[in-house]
Coordinates of C-alpha atoms in Angstrom, one line a residue:
G1 CA 95.1 -21.5 -127.8
G2 CA 96.8 -20.7 -124.4
L3 CA 97.6 -22.7 -121.2
T4 CA 94.8 -23.5 -119.0
E5 CA 94.8 -22.2 -115.4
Q6 CA 95.5 -26.3 -114.4
A7 CA 97.9 -26.6 -116.9
A8 CA 99.8 -22.8 -116.4
G9 CA 99.9 -24.0 -113.1
H10 CA 101.7 -27.3 -113.2
L11 CA 104.7 -25.6 -116.3
G12 CA 105.3 -23.1 -114.0
L13 CA 104.2 -20.5 -116.9
P14 CA 101.8 -17.7 -117.6
V15 CA 98.4 -18.2 -117.5
G16 CA 97.3 -17.7 -121.5
T17 CA 100.4 -19.4 -123.1
K18 CA 99.5 -20.0 -126.3
V19 CA 100.1 -23.2 -126.9
V20 CA 101.2 -24.6 -130.3
Q21 CA 100.4 -28.0 -132.2
G22 CA 103.3 -30.0 -133.2
G23 CA 103.0 -33.4 -134.3
P24 CA 105.5 -37.2 -134.9
D25 CA 109.0 -36.7 -134.2
A26 CA 109.7 -37.2 -137.3
F27 CA 107.5 -35.0 -138.8
V28 CA 108.3 -32.5 -136.7
G29 CA 112.3 -33.5 -137.5
M30 CA 111.7 -33.1 -141.3
I31 CA 110.7 -29.8 -140.9
G32 CA 113.9 -28.7 -138.5
L33 CA 116.0 -30.3 -140.7
G34 CA 114.4 -27.6 -143.7
T35 CA 113.2 -30.7 -146.4
I36 CA 110.0 -29.5 -147.1
R37 CA 110.4 -29.8 -150.1
P38 CA 109.6 -32.5 -153.3
H39 CA 112.2 -35.0 -153.9
Q40 CA 114.8 -33.3 -150.7
I41 CA 115.5 -36.2 -148.7
C42 CA 117.0 -35.8 -144.8
L43 CA 118.5 -39.2 -143.2
I44 CA 117.8 -39.5 -139.1
T45 CA 120.8 -41.3 -137.6
G46 CA 121.1 -43.2 -134.5
S47 CA 120.6 -46.3 -133.2
S48 CA 119.0 -47.2 -136.5
H49 CA 119.0 -45.4 -140.0
L50 CA 115.4 -43.8 -141.2
H51 CA 115.2 -42.4 -144.5
C52 CA 112.8 -39.7 -145.5
L53 CA 112.2 -38.9 -149.3
L54 CA 109.3 -36.5 -149.8
T55 CA 107.4 -36.5 -153.3
P56 CA 104.9 -34.7 -154.9
S57 CA 102.4 -37.4 -154.9
A58 CA 101.4 -40.5 -152.9
T59 CA 104.1 -43.1 -153.5
S60 CA 104.6 -47.0 -152.0
A61 CA 106.2 -50.1 -152.8
P62 CA 107.6 -53.4 -150.6
G63 CA 109.7 -52.7 -148.7
T64 CA 109.1 -49.1 -148.3
W65 CA 106.9 -47.4 -145.7
G66 CA 104.3 -44.6 -146.5
A67 CA 102.8 -42.7 -148.8
Y68 CA 101.9 -40.5 -145.9
R69 CA 100.0 -38.1 -146.8
G70 CA 99.9 -34.6 -145.7
A71 CA 103.0 -34.7 -144.0
P72 CA 105.3 -33.3 -143.2
L73 CA 103.0 -30.1 -143.9
P74 CA 99.3 -30.8 -145.5
H75 CA 100.1 -29.5 -149.3
L76 CA 103.1 -32.4 -149.5
N77 CA 103.9 -36.5 -148.7
F78 CA 106.3 -38.2 -148.0
A79 CA 107.7 -41.9 -148.1
E80 CA 110.1 -43.4 -145.5
G81 CA 112.9 -46.3 -145.1
G82 CA 114.7 -47.7 -142.2
Q83 CA 117.7 -49.4 -141.2
S84 CA 117.4 -51.7 -137.7
S85 CA 121.1 -51.5 -137.0
T86 CA 123.5 -49.0 -137.6
G87 CA 124.7 -47.0 -134.5
S88 CA 123.8 -50.0 -132.5
L89 CA 125.4 -51.9 -134.8
V90 CA 128.8 -49.5 -134.6
R91 CA 128.5 -49.6 -130.6
W92 CA 128.5 -53.6 -130.6
V93 CA 131.6 -53.9 -132.4
R94 CA 132.8 -51.3 -130.5
D95 CA 132.2 -53.0 -127.1
M96 CA 133.4 -56.6 -129.3
I97 CA 136.7 -55.2 -129.6
S98 CA 137.4 -53.1 -126.7
G99 CA 136.7 -57.0 -124.3
D100 CA 135.7 -56.4 -120.6
G101 CA 138.6 -52.9 -119.9
E102 CA 138.3 -50.1 -120.7
K103 CA 135.9 -48.8 -123.9
V104 CA 137.7 -47.7 -126.9
S105 CA 136.8 -44.4 -128.4
Y106 CA 135.8 -44.0 -131.2
R107 CA 137.2 -41.4 -132.0
V108 CA 140.5 -43.9 -131.9
L109 CA 138.5 -46.8 -133.5
D110 CA 137.6 -43.6 -136.4
E111 CA 141.5 -42.8 -136.6
E112 CA 142.6 -46.6 -137.5
A113 CA 140.0 -47.0 -140.0
S114 CA 140.5 -44.3 -141.7
G115 CA 144.0 -45.7 -142.7
V116 CA 142.2 -48.6 -144.2
A117 CA 141.6 -48.4 -148.3
P118 CA 138.1 -48.2 -149.2
G119 CA 137.2 -51.6 -149.7
C120 CA 138.9 -52.7 -146.4
D121 CA 141.3 -55.4 -148.0
G122 CA 138.4 -57.1 -149.1
L123 CA 136.4 -57.5 -146.6
V124 CA 132.4 -56.5 -147.2
A125 CA 129.6 -56.4 -144.2
L126 CA 126.1 -56.9 -144.1
E127 CA 124.9 -54.5 -141.5
T128 CA 121.5 -56.7 -141.3
W129 CA 122.7 -57.8 -137.7
Q130 CA 118.5 -57.2 -136.0
G131 CA 116.8 -58.1 -139.4
S132 CA 116.5 -55.9 -142.9
R133 CA 113.7 -53.4 -143.1
T134 CA 113.9 -51.4 -146.5
P135 CA 114.4 -52.4 -149.6
H136 CA 113.8 -56.1 -148.4
T137 CA 111.1 -57.0 -145.6
D138 CA 113.2 -59.9 -143.7
P139 CA 113.0 -60.5 -139.9
L140 CA 115.4 -63.0 -140.4
A141 CA 117.6 -61.8 -142.0
R142 CA 121.4 -61.7 -140.1
G143 CA 124.8 -59.6 -140.2
A144 CA 128.0 -61.7 -142.0
F145 CA 131.3 -60.8 -142.7
V146 CA 133.0 -62.1 -146.4
G147 CA 136.3 -62.2 -147.9
L148 CA 137.8 -61.9 -143.7
T149 CA 141.6 -63.0 -143.5
L150 CA 144.5 -63.7 -141.0
S151 CA 145.5 -59.9 -142.0
H152 CA 142.7 -58.6 -141.3
T153 CA 142.4 -56.2 -137.9
R154 CA 140.4 -54.4 -136.3
A155 CA 140.5 -51.6 -138.1
H156 CA 139.3 -53.2 -141.2
I157 CA 137.0 -54.6 -139.3
F158 CA 135.0 -51.8 -137.7
R159 CA 135.5 -49.7 -140.8
A160 CA 133.5 -52.7 -142.7
I161 CA 131.1 -52.0 -140.3
L162 CA 130.4 -48.7 -141.0
E163 CA 131.0 -49.2 -144.9
S164 CA 128.3 -51.9 -145.0
V165 CA 125.6 -49.1 -143.1
C166 CA 126.5 -46.7 -146.1
Y167 CA 125.7 -49.6 -148.5
G168 CA 122.4 -50.4 -147.0
T169 CA 121.5 -46.8 -147.1
R170 CA 122.6 -46.6 -150.8
S171 CA 119.9 -49.2 -151.2
C172 CA 117.3 -47.5 -149.0
F173 CA 117.6 -44.3 -151.4
D174 CA 117.4 -46.4 -154.5
A175 CA 114.7 -47.8 -153.9
L176 CA 112.7 -45.3 -152.1
E177 CA 113.5 -43.2 -155.6
A178 CA 112.6 -46.1 -157.3
A179 CA 109.0 -46.1 -155.9
A180 CA 109.0 -42.6 -156.2
A181 CA 109.6 -42.5 -160.5
T182 CA 107.5 -45.3 -160.4
A183 CA 104.4 -43.4 -159.2
A184 CA 105.6 -40.0 -161.3
A185 CA 105.5 -42.3 -164.5
E186 CA 101.9 -44.0 -164.0
Q187 CA 100.3 -40.5 -162.8
Q188 CA 101.7 -39.4 -165.9
Q189 CA 100.3 -42.2 -168.1
S190 CA 97.4 -41.0 -166.6
S191 CA 97.2 -38.0 -166.8
G192 CA 98.7 -37.8 -170.5
T193 CA 101.0 -34.7 -169.4
D194 CA 104.6 -34.7 -169.4
S195 CA 105.8 -34.4 -165.5
A196 CA 109.4 -35.7 -166.4
A197 CA 110.5 -33.6 -163.4
S198 CA 108.8 -35.4 -161.3
S199 CA 111.6 -38.5 -161.6
S200 CA 114.2 -36.6 -160.8
K201 CA 116.5 -37.9 -158.5
S202 CA 117.9 -35.7 -155.5
N203 CA 121.7 -35.6 -154.8
E204 CA 121.1 -33.8 -151.6
V205 CA 120.4 -35.0 -148.8
V206 CA 120.4 -33.6 -145.6
I207 CA 122.0 -35.6 -142.7
A208 CA 121.0 -35.3 -138.3
G209 CA 122.2 -37.8 -135.6
G210 CA 124.6 -39.7 -134.7
A211 CA 126.7 -40.1 -137.3
T212 CA 127.5 -37.1 -137.0
R213 CA 129.6 -36.8 -135.2
S214 CA 131.9 -39.2 -136.9
D215 CA 133.7 -36.9 -139.9
L216 CA 135.2 -40.6 -141.4
W217 CA 131.5 -42.1 -141.2
L218 CA 130.1 -38.4 -142.6
Q219 CA 132.6 -39.1 -145.8
L220 CA 131.8 -42.7 -146.2
H221 CA 128.3 -41.8 -146.1
A222 CA 129.1 -39.6 -150.0
D223 CA 131.4 -41.2 -151.1
I224 CA 128.7 -44.7 -151.1
T225 CA 126.2 -43.3 -151.4
G226 CA 127.3 -40.9 -154.1
R227 CA 125.2 -37.7 -152.9
T228 CA 127.0 -34.4 -151.5
F229 CA 125.6 -34.4 -147.6
L230 CA 124.4 -31.6 -145.6
L231 CA 125.0 -30.6 -142.0
N232 CA 122.7 -27.9 -140.2
E233 CA 123.6 -25.8 -137.8
N234 CA 121.6 -26.8 -135.7
T235 CA 121.5 -30.8 -135.9
D236 CA 118.8 -31.5 -133.8
G237 CA 116.0 -31.6 -136.2
P238 CA 112.9 -32.2 -133.9
L239 CA 114.1 -29.5 -131.7
L240 CA 114.4 -27.0 -133.9
G241 CA 110.8 -28.0 -136.0
C242 CA 109.4 -27.9 -132.8
A243 CA 111.1 -24.1 -132.3
I244 CA 109.9 -23.9 -136.0
L245 CA 106.0 -24.3 -135.6
A246 CA 106.2 -22.2 -132.4
S247 CA 107.4 -18.8 -134.6
V248 CA 104.7 -19.8 -136.6
G249 CA 101.9 -20.6 -134.5
A250 CA 102.6 -16.8 -132.4
G251 CA 103.1 -15.0 -135.4
I252 CA 106.4 -14.5 -136.0
Y253 CA 106.4 -16.2 -139.7
D254 CA 104.5 -16.1 -141.3
S255 CA 104.8 -19.7 -143.0
V256 CA 106.2 -22.9 -142.4
D257 CA 108.6 -21.7 -145.1
D258 CA 109.1 -18.6 -144.0
A259 CA 110.3 -19.9 -140.6
V260 CA 112.0 -22.7 -142.5
E261 CA 114.3 -20.6 -144.8
N262 CA 115.0 -17.9 -141.9
M263 CA 115.9 -20.7 -138.9
V264 CA 117.3 -23.0 -141.0
R265 CA 121.0 -22.3 -141.8
R266 CA 123.2 -24.7 -143.6
E267 CA 126.8 -25.0 -141.8
R268 CA 129.1 -27.9 -143.7
R269 CA 128.4 -29.4 -147.4
I270 CA 130.3 -33.3 -147.6
E271 CA 130.9 -34.1 -151.3
P272 CA 131.5 -37.6 -152.6
R273 CA 134.6 -38.0 -153.1
A274 CA 135.5 -39.4 -157.4
E275 CA 138.0 -41.8 -156.6
A276 CA 136.7 -43.2 -153.8
R277 CA 133.3 -43.0 -155.4
K278 CA 134.3 -45.3 -158.3
V279 CA 135.9 -48.3 -155.3
Y280 CA 132.6 -48.0 -153.9
D281 CA 130.2 -48.0 -156.9
R282 CA 132.1 -51.4 -157.8
L283 CA 131.8 -53.0 -154.6
Y284 CA 127.8 -52.3 -153.8
E285 CA 127.0 -53.3 -157.6
E286 CA 129.3 -56.6 -157.5
V287 CA 129.8 -57.6 -154.3
Y288 CA 127.3 -55.4 -151.4
L289 CA 124.1 -56.4 -153.5
K290 CA 125.1 -59.9 -154.3
V291 CA 126.7 -61.3 -150.4
R292 CA 122.3 -60.3 -149.3
P293 CA 120.2 -62.8 -151.2
G294 CA 124.0 -65.4 -151.1
V295 CA 123.1 -65.7 -147.6
K296 CA 119.5 -65.7 -147.2
S297 CA 119.1 -69.7 -147.3
V298 CA 121.7 -69.8 -144.6
V299 CA 120.7 -67.8 -142.5
H300 CA 117.3 -68.9 -142.5
A301 CA 118.2 -72.1 -141.9
L302 CA 119.8 -71.0 -139.2
A303 CA 116.9 -69.4 -137.7
E304 CA 115.1 -72.7 -137.8
L305 CA 117.8 -74.2 -136.1
R306 CA 118.5 -71.5 -133.5
G307 CA 117.7 -72.9 -130.0
G308 CA 117.9 -76.5 -130.4
A309 CA 122.3 -76.4 -132.7
S310 CA 123.7 -76.9 -129.2
S311 CA 122.1 -80.0 -128.1
S312 CA 123.2 -83.3 -126.8
V313 CA 122.5 -86.0 -128.6
G314 CA 120.4 -87.1 -125.8
E315 CA 118.0 -84.1 -126.3
E316 CA 117.7 -84.7 -130.1
R317 CA 116.0 -88.1 -129.3
A318 CA 112.6 -89.2 -128.0
F319 CA 111.3 -86.5 -125.6
W320 CA 111.2 -88.9 -123.1
G321 CA 114.4 -90.2 -124.3
G322 CA 115.3 -92.1 -120.5
E323 CA 118.8 -91.1 -119.3
H324 CA 119.5 -89.6 -122.0
N325 CA 116.9 -86.8 -121.4
K326 CA 119.3 -84.0 -120.7
L327 CA 115.6 -82.0 -119.0
G328 CA 115.4 -84.8 -116.7
L329 CA 111.4 -85.4 -117.9
Q330 CA 110.0 -89.2 -117.5
H331 CA 107.2 -90.8 -118.2
G332 CA 105.3 -93.5 -116.0
N333 CA 105.4 -93.3 -112.2
G334 CA 105.5 -89.4 -112.3
I335 CA 107.4 -86.4 -113.8
R336 CA 110.7 -85.7 -112.5
C337 CA 112.0 -82.3 -112.5
R338 CA 116.1 -82.5 -112.0
K339 CA 116.4 -79.2 -111.8
W340 CA 115.3 -78.9 -108.8
G341 CA 115.4 -83.2 -107.2
K342 CA 111.9 -83.2 -107.4
K343 CA 108.5 -85.0 -108.2
C344 CA 107.2 -82.4 -110.2
L345 CA 103.5 -84.2 -110.7
G346 CA 102.0 -87.3 -111.2
T347 CA 99.2 -86.9 -113.2
I348 CA 97.8 -83.7 -114.8
R349 CA 95.7 -81.6 -111.8
G350 CA 92.4 -83.0 -112.9
G351 CA 92.6 -86.1 -114.0
S352 CA 95.4 -88.6 -115.1
M353 CA 97.6 -88.1 -118.9
D354 CA 96.6 -89.8 -121.5
E355 CA 98.0 -93.0 -122.2
S356 CA 98.2 -92.2 -126.2
L357 CA 100.1 -88.6 -125.2
Q358 CA 102.6 -90.6 -122.1
Q359 CA 104.0 -92.5 -125.4
S360 CA 104.5 -89.8 -127.8
D361 CA 107.8 -90.3 -129.6
A362 CA 107.6 -86.3 -130.2
T363 CA 111.0 -84.7 -130.2
P364 CA 112.1 -81.5 -129.2
R365 CA 111.3 -78.4 -131.8
N366 CA 114.0 -76.9 -133.2
A367 CA 112.3 -73.3 -134.5
P368 CA 113.5 -70.3 -133.0
I369 CA 112.4 -69.8 -129.4
I370 CA 110.7 -65.6 -129.5
I371 CA 111.1 -63.8 -126.1
S372 CA 108.1 -61.6 -125.5
P373 CA 109.4 -58.9 -122.8
S374 CA 106.0 -58.1 -120.5
L375 CA 105.8 -53.7 -119.6
L376 CA 104.3 -55.0 -116.1
A377 CA 108.1 -55.0 -115.0
S378 CA 109.2 -52.5 -117.1
D379 CA 110.3 -48.2 -115.8
W380 CA 106.3 -47.2 -116.6
S381 CA 108.2 -43.2 -116.5
D382 CA 109.5 -44.2 -119.4
M383 CA 107.5 -46.4 -121.5
K384 CA 109.2 -44.6 -124.8
G385 CA 112.5 -45.2 -123.6
E386 CA 111.8 -49.1 -121.9
V387 CA 109.9 -50.5 -125.6
Q388 CA 112.5 -48.4 -127.7
K389 CA 115.5 -50.8 -125.8
C390 CA 113.4 -53.6 -126.4
L391 CA 113.2 -52.7 -130.3
D392 CA 116.9 -52.6 -130.8
A393 CA 117.1 -55.5 -128.4
G394 CA 115.9 -57.2 -131.8
V395 CA 112.5 -58.5 -129.4
P396 CA 110.1 -56.4 -130.6
W397 CA 106.9 -59.3 -129.6
L398 CA 105.7 -57.3 -126.3
H399 CA 103.8 -58.9 -123.8
I400 CA 101.1 -56.8 -121.9
D401 CA 99.2 -57.2 -119.0
V402 CA 95.9 -55.8 -118.9
F403 CA 94.8 -56.3 -115.2
D404 CA 91.2 -53.8 -114.0
G405 CA 91.6 -54.7 -110.2
V406 CA 88.0 -56.5 -110.1
F407 CA 88.7 -60.0 -112.3
L408 CA 91.7 -60.2 -109.7
D409 CA 90.5 -58.3 -106.4
S410 CA 93.5 -56.9 -105.7
P411 CA 93.7 -52.5 -105.4
N412 CA 97.2 -53.5 -106.9
A413 CA 96.3 -55.4 -109.8
L414 CA 95.4 -52.5 -111.9
T415 CA 97.7 -51.4 -115.4
F416 CA 97.6 -50.8 -118.6
G417 CA 94.6 -49.9 -121.2
P418 CA 93.7 -49.1 -124.8
Q419 CA 95.3 -45.5 -124.3
M420 CA 98.6 -47.5 -123.6
V421 CA 98.7 -49.7 -126.7
D422 CA 97.2 -46.5 -128.8
S423 CA 100.3 -44.9 -128.0
L424 CA 102.6 -47.7 -128.3
S425 CA 101.5 -48.5 -131.4
K426 CA 101.4 -44.5 -133.1
R427 CA 104.6 -44.2 -131.5
F428 CA 106.1 -47.3 -133.2
A429 CA 104.6 -49.0 -135.5
N430 CA 105.4 -47.6 -138.8
L431 CA 109.0 -47.1 -137.9
H432 CA 109.3 -50.9 -136.6
P433 CA 106.4 -52.9 -138.6
E434 CA 108.3 -55.9 -136.7
L435 CA 106.3 -55.0 -133.4
T436 CA 103.8 -56.8 -132.0
L437 CA 101.7 -56.1 -129.9
D438 CA 100.5 -59.2 -127.4
V439 CA 97.5 -58.0 -125.2
H440 CA 96.5 -60.3 -122.3
L441 CA 93.4 -59.0 -121.2
C442 CA 92.8 -60.5 -116.7
V443 CA 89.8 -58.9 -116.6
D444 CA 86.1 -58.6 -115.7
R445 CA 83.7 -59.1 -118.8
P446 CA 86.9 -58.9 -121.1
E447 CA 84.2 -58.2 -124.0
R448 CA 83.6 -54.4 -123.3
Y449 CA 87.9 -54.7 -124.6
A450 CA 87.5 -55.9 -128.3
I451 CA 86.7 -53.1 -130.1
P452 CA 88.6 -50.5 -128.1
M453 CA 92.0 -52.5 -128.2
A454 CA 91.6 -53.3 -132.3
E455 CA 90.7 -50.2 -132.9
A456 CA 93.7 -49.1 -130.5
G457 CA 95.9 -51.5 -132.8
A458 CA 97.0 -54.7 -130.1
T459 CA 97.9 -57.6 -132.5
R460 CA 96.4 -60.0 -131.0
I461 CA 94.4 -60.6 -127.8
I462 CA 94.9 -63.1 -124.6
F463 CA 91.8 -63.6 -123.0
Q464 CA 92.1 -65.5 -119.0
W465 CA 90.2 -68.6 -119.7
E466 CA 88.5 -68.6 -116.3
A467 CA 87.1 -65.2 -116.7
M468 CA 84.4 -67.0 -119.3
G469 CA 81.0 -67.2 -118.6
G470 CA 81.5 -63.8 -115.9
K471 CA 81.8 -64.6 -112.1
T472 CA 78.5 -66.1 -111.7
N473 CA 79.9 -68.9 -113.8
H474 CA 80.7 -71.3 -110.7
G475 CA 82.8 -74.1 -112.6
D476 CA 80.9 -74.2 -115.8
D477 CA 82.5 -75.4 -118.9
D478 CA 80.3 -76.5 -121.0
K479 CA 79.0 -72.1 -120.3
T480 CA 82.8 -71.6 -120.2
L481 CA 83.9 -73.0 -123.4
S482 CA 80.8 -71.2 -125.6
S483 CA 81.8 -68.2 -124.0
A484 CA 85.4 -68.2 -125.0
I485 CA 84.6 -69.3 -128.6
A486 CA 82.4 -66.8 -129.1
F487 CA 84.2 -64.0 -127.0
A488 CA 87.4 -65.2 -130.1
R489 CA 84.7 -65.0 -133.0
T490 CA 85.2 -61.5 -131.9
I491 CA 88.3 -60.6 -131.3
T492 CA 89.3 -62.5 -135.3
S493 CA 86.3 -60.8 -136.9
L494 CA 88.1 -57.6 -135.9
G495 CA 91.3 -58.6 -137.7
M496 CA 93.2 -59.3 -134.7
K497 CA 94.7 -63.2 -133.8
C498 CA 93.7 -64.7 -130.8
G499 CA 95.1 -66.5 -128.2
V500 CA 94.0 -68.2 -124.5
S501 CA 95.8 -67.7 -120.7
I502 CA 95.2 -70.6 -118.1
N503 CA 95.8 -70.4 -114.5
P504 CA 98.4 -72.7 -112.6
E505 CA 95.5 -74.6 -111.1
T506 CA 93.9 -74.9 -114.3
P507 CA 93.3 -78.5 -116.4
V508 CA 95.4 -78.0 -120.3
K509 CA 92.9 -80.4 -121.0
S510 CA 89.9 -77.7 -120.4
I511 CA 90.8 -75.7 -123.4
F512 CA 91.7 -78.5 -126.2
P513 CA 87.7 -77.9 -127.2
L514 CA 88.7 -74.9 -127.3
L515 CA 92.0 -75.3 -130.1
D516 CA 90.0 -77.4 -131.6
S517 CA 87.5 -74.3 -133.2
G518 CA 90.6 -73.7 -135.3
L519 CA 89.9 -69.4 -134.0
V520 CA 93.3 -69.8 -131.1
D521 CA 96.9 -69.5 -132.5
L522 CA 98.6 -68.9 -129.1
V523 CA 98.5 -70.8 -125.5
D524 CA 99.5 -68.8 -122.6
V525 CA 100.4 -71.1 -119.8
L526 CA 101.0 -69.1 -116.2
A527 CA 103.6 -70.7 -114.1
V528 CA 102.4 -67.4 -111.8
E529 CA 99.2 -66.1 -110.4
P530 CA 98.3 -63.6 -112.2
G531 CA 98.5 -60.2 -110.7
F532 CA 101.8 -59.7 -110.4
G533 CA 105.3 -59.7 -111.3
G534 CA 109.4 -61.5 -109.2
Q535 CA 106.7 -64.4 -108.6
E536 CA 108.9 -68.1 -108.7
F537 CA 108.6 -70.5 -111.3
N538 CA 105.8 -73.4 -110.5
E539 CA 107.3 -76.5 -111.7
V540 CA 103.1 -77.4 -111.9
A541 CA 103.3 -75.8 -115.5
I542 CA 106.0 -78.1 -117.3
P543 CA 103.9 -80.9 -117.7
K544 CA 101.2 -78.8 -118.3
I545 CA 104.0 -77.7 -121.9
V546 CA 104.8 -81.1 -123.1
M547 CA 100.6 -82.1 -122.7
L548 CA 99.8 -79.5 -124.8
R549 CA 103.0 -79.6 -126.8
Q550 CA 102.0 -83.1 -128.1
Y551 CA 98.4 -82.1 -128.5
I552 CA 99.3 -79.3 -131.0
D553 CA 101.6 -81.8 -132.6
E554 CA 99.9 -85.2 -132.8
K555 CA 96.0 -84.1 -132.9
L556 CA 95.5 -80.7 -134.0
R557 CA 97.9 -81.3 -137.6
T558 CA 95.4 -84.4 -137.8
S559 CA 92.5 -82.7 -137.2
N560 CA 89.5 -82.8 -139.8
G561 CA 87.1 -80.2 -140.9
V562 CA 88.5 -77.2 -139.4
E563 CA 91.3 -75.9 -141.0
Y564 CA 95.0 -76.5 -139.3
V565 CA 96.1 -73.2 -137.1
D566 CA 100.1 -73.5 -135.9
V567 CA 99.4 -73.3 -132.7
K568 CA 102.1 -71.7 -130.3
I569 CA 103.0 -72.4 -126.7
L570 CA 103.8 -69.2 -124.5
V571 CA 105.0 -69.5 -121.0
D572 CA 104.6 -66.4 -118.8
G573 CA 106.4 -66.0 -114.7
G574 CA 109.3 -67.4 -113.1
I575 CA 111.4 -67.2 -116.7
H576 CA 114.6 -66.7 -116.0
R577 CA 117.7 -68.3 -117.2
G578 CA 117.6 -71.4 -114.8
T579 CA 114.2 -72.1 -116.1
S580 CA 114.2 -70.7 -120.1
S581 CA 115.7 -73.6 -120.9
L582 CA 113.8 -76.5 -119.1
V583 CA 110.4 -74.3 -120.7
R584 CA 112.1 -74.9 -124.1
S585 CA 112.9 -78.4 -123.6
A586 CA 109.5 -79.3 -122.7
G587 CA 108.0 -77.4 -125.7
A588 CA 107.6 -73.8 -125.2
D589 CA 107.8 -71.7 -128.2
I590 CA 107.6 -67.8 -126.6
L591 CA 109.1 -67.5 -123.5
V592 CA 107.5 -63.6 -121.1
A593 CA 110.4 -62.4 -118.8
G594 CA 109.8 -59.4 -117.0
T595 CA 112.3 -59.5 -114.2
A596 CA 114.9 -61.1 -115.8
L597 CA 114.9 -58.6 -118.6
F598 CA 114.2 -54.8 -117.5
R599 CA 116.1 -55.2 -113.9
H600 CA 119.2 -57.4 -115.1
P601 CA 122.2 -56.5 -113.6
L602 CA 124.1 -57.5 -117.1
G603 CA 121.3 -54.9 -118.8
F604 CA 118.8 -55.3 -121.1
E605 CA 120.2 -57.4 -124.1
G606 CA 122.7 -59.1 -122.0
A607 CA 119.9 -60.5 -120.5
V608 CA 118.1 -61.5 -123.7
N609 CA 121.4 -63.0 -124.9
E610 CA 121.4 -65.1 -121.8
L611 CA 117.9 -65.9 -122.2
L612 CA 118.3 -67.2 -125.9

């Protein structure tokens, strides 16, 4: 078709200008790189590495993604692997080496690292700084240096990081091709035909992206993987892919194959060096492949301890730890927050705190805290970039506030809908399986949103307790509870997880019967009034968190008649450096932060580290 008059006016183009459909960036990028035949591999580099293997038949295996049938062209299939931290890791090391002064240039670091022998004089790194995707999916995986000595320099450290990414890339290629070979063998067995060619290995990789700007890193990719790397004249695969599709749609070329043949031009070949390859083969087989499983149990144990390892002796005692309680909470006549130097609350609003809960011996949990960025405070004009920023920083648990301007009677309380959730899911979920989309429904008649949000790809719906039962409810607790249980059943029946959110003035005990149902796995304790960001933290949330933590740990874990659900406590509103430690010590599992992350003077990653 062609541009409508309205669209043409907006774009400044003639009415009727031909419109040709494109596709997802990775799919179109493969076309722009000229990888359109079975057994071809392309590597798209940036803050992370994306590996795409074209196959004659659909293949799938643990730790790989796909098969993508009919992609990037109708007669093709491809499988995908990924490394979460590659270019972002190199940048992190450069920044750490540079300190607070002027950044050392990558050119200087490359020159220094080029003078170090393969293997970095006995130093090997593990590149999984932000978890592992392929071939071993492990969100708790972390990076490591093995073999550090006092003789190692910054050049050794920098080169070890470059090498580690290449080791991981080799591991991804091997996993993808092993899955393809298995699928080919199964197809051969079922068809009774000889399809040995279907399992052939590709010795060439087309590469694009940031890694192509470093001759050293390009050569290391070739040496360590043992494959020839091809560099195109135009390394912007998605951009050229769009031009190729447009040329076919406009009739300049008869087919995508013809367009690729004429428009994609190879510029360089980077061949593996024989002697270096021998060294790297031994390092890969005898060292790198053993490091990952060797440190797994250690980093998993660290993940369990993260957030509690720096606690004082007093904090490790009973939660109501008297004079040693660093948080400053006391039971008895009242709960005191030393943070503000004033009494927070004498009793839980709506009734006194149960004596059994006051006398609890519960201790602070050592589970790793989860940071959940609130997209309400992000730059809405660049949502793709803002979400990518979250993923690059290792915080993929996103909080999406859905306000309809009706339940909260304000024209400013109007935010997102299923369409945005759908766009985020389609854009990021396949590339980032660790992505969590928590949708907080603060809307009138929330039941209407269940099916659209499930179809959009929401991970969890968090409904507002006060919205249950409709506007005519007028505080009927029984009606609220029955409506909440019915809605929770609908949510879970659609394959989503379910959470509940309570306003600052709502007594936490109101939701205990709902928690007893086993349908809810998360409670959102609002420390501000819902509707807009940037509010001050309301300390009424602290005793709620304490009471909720103890109810979950002491009552739900011993309740009969229902399978135990590990209910997490999420705190939303007013979270920053000063309040995060307070709510964590009270028992929170997840911190939702918006303004403190997206508008922090230290930048996003600095803000995340500050909260952790």
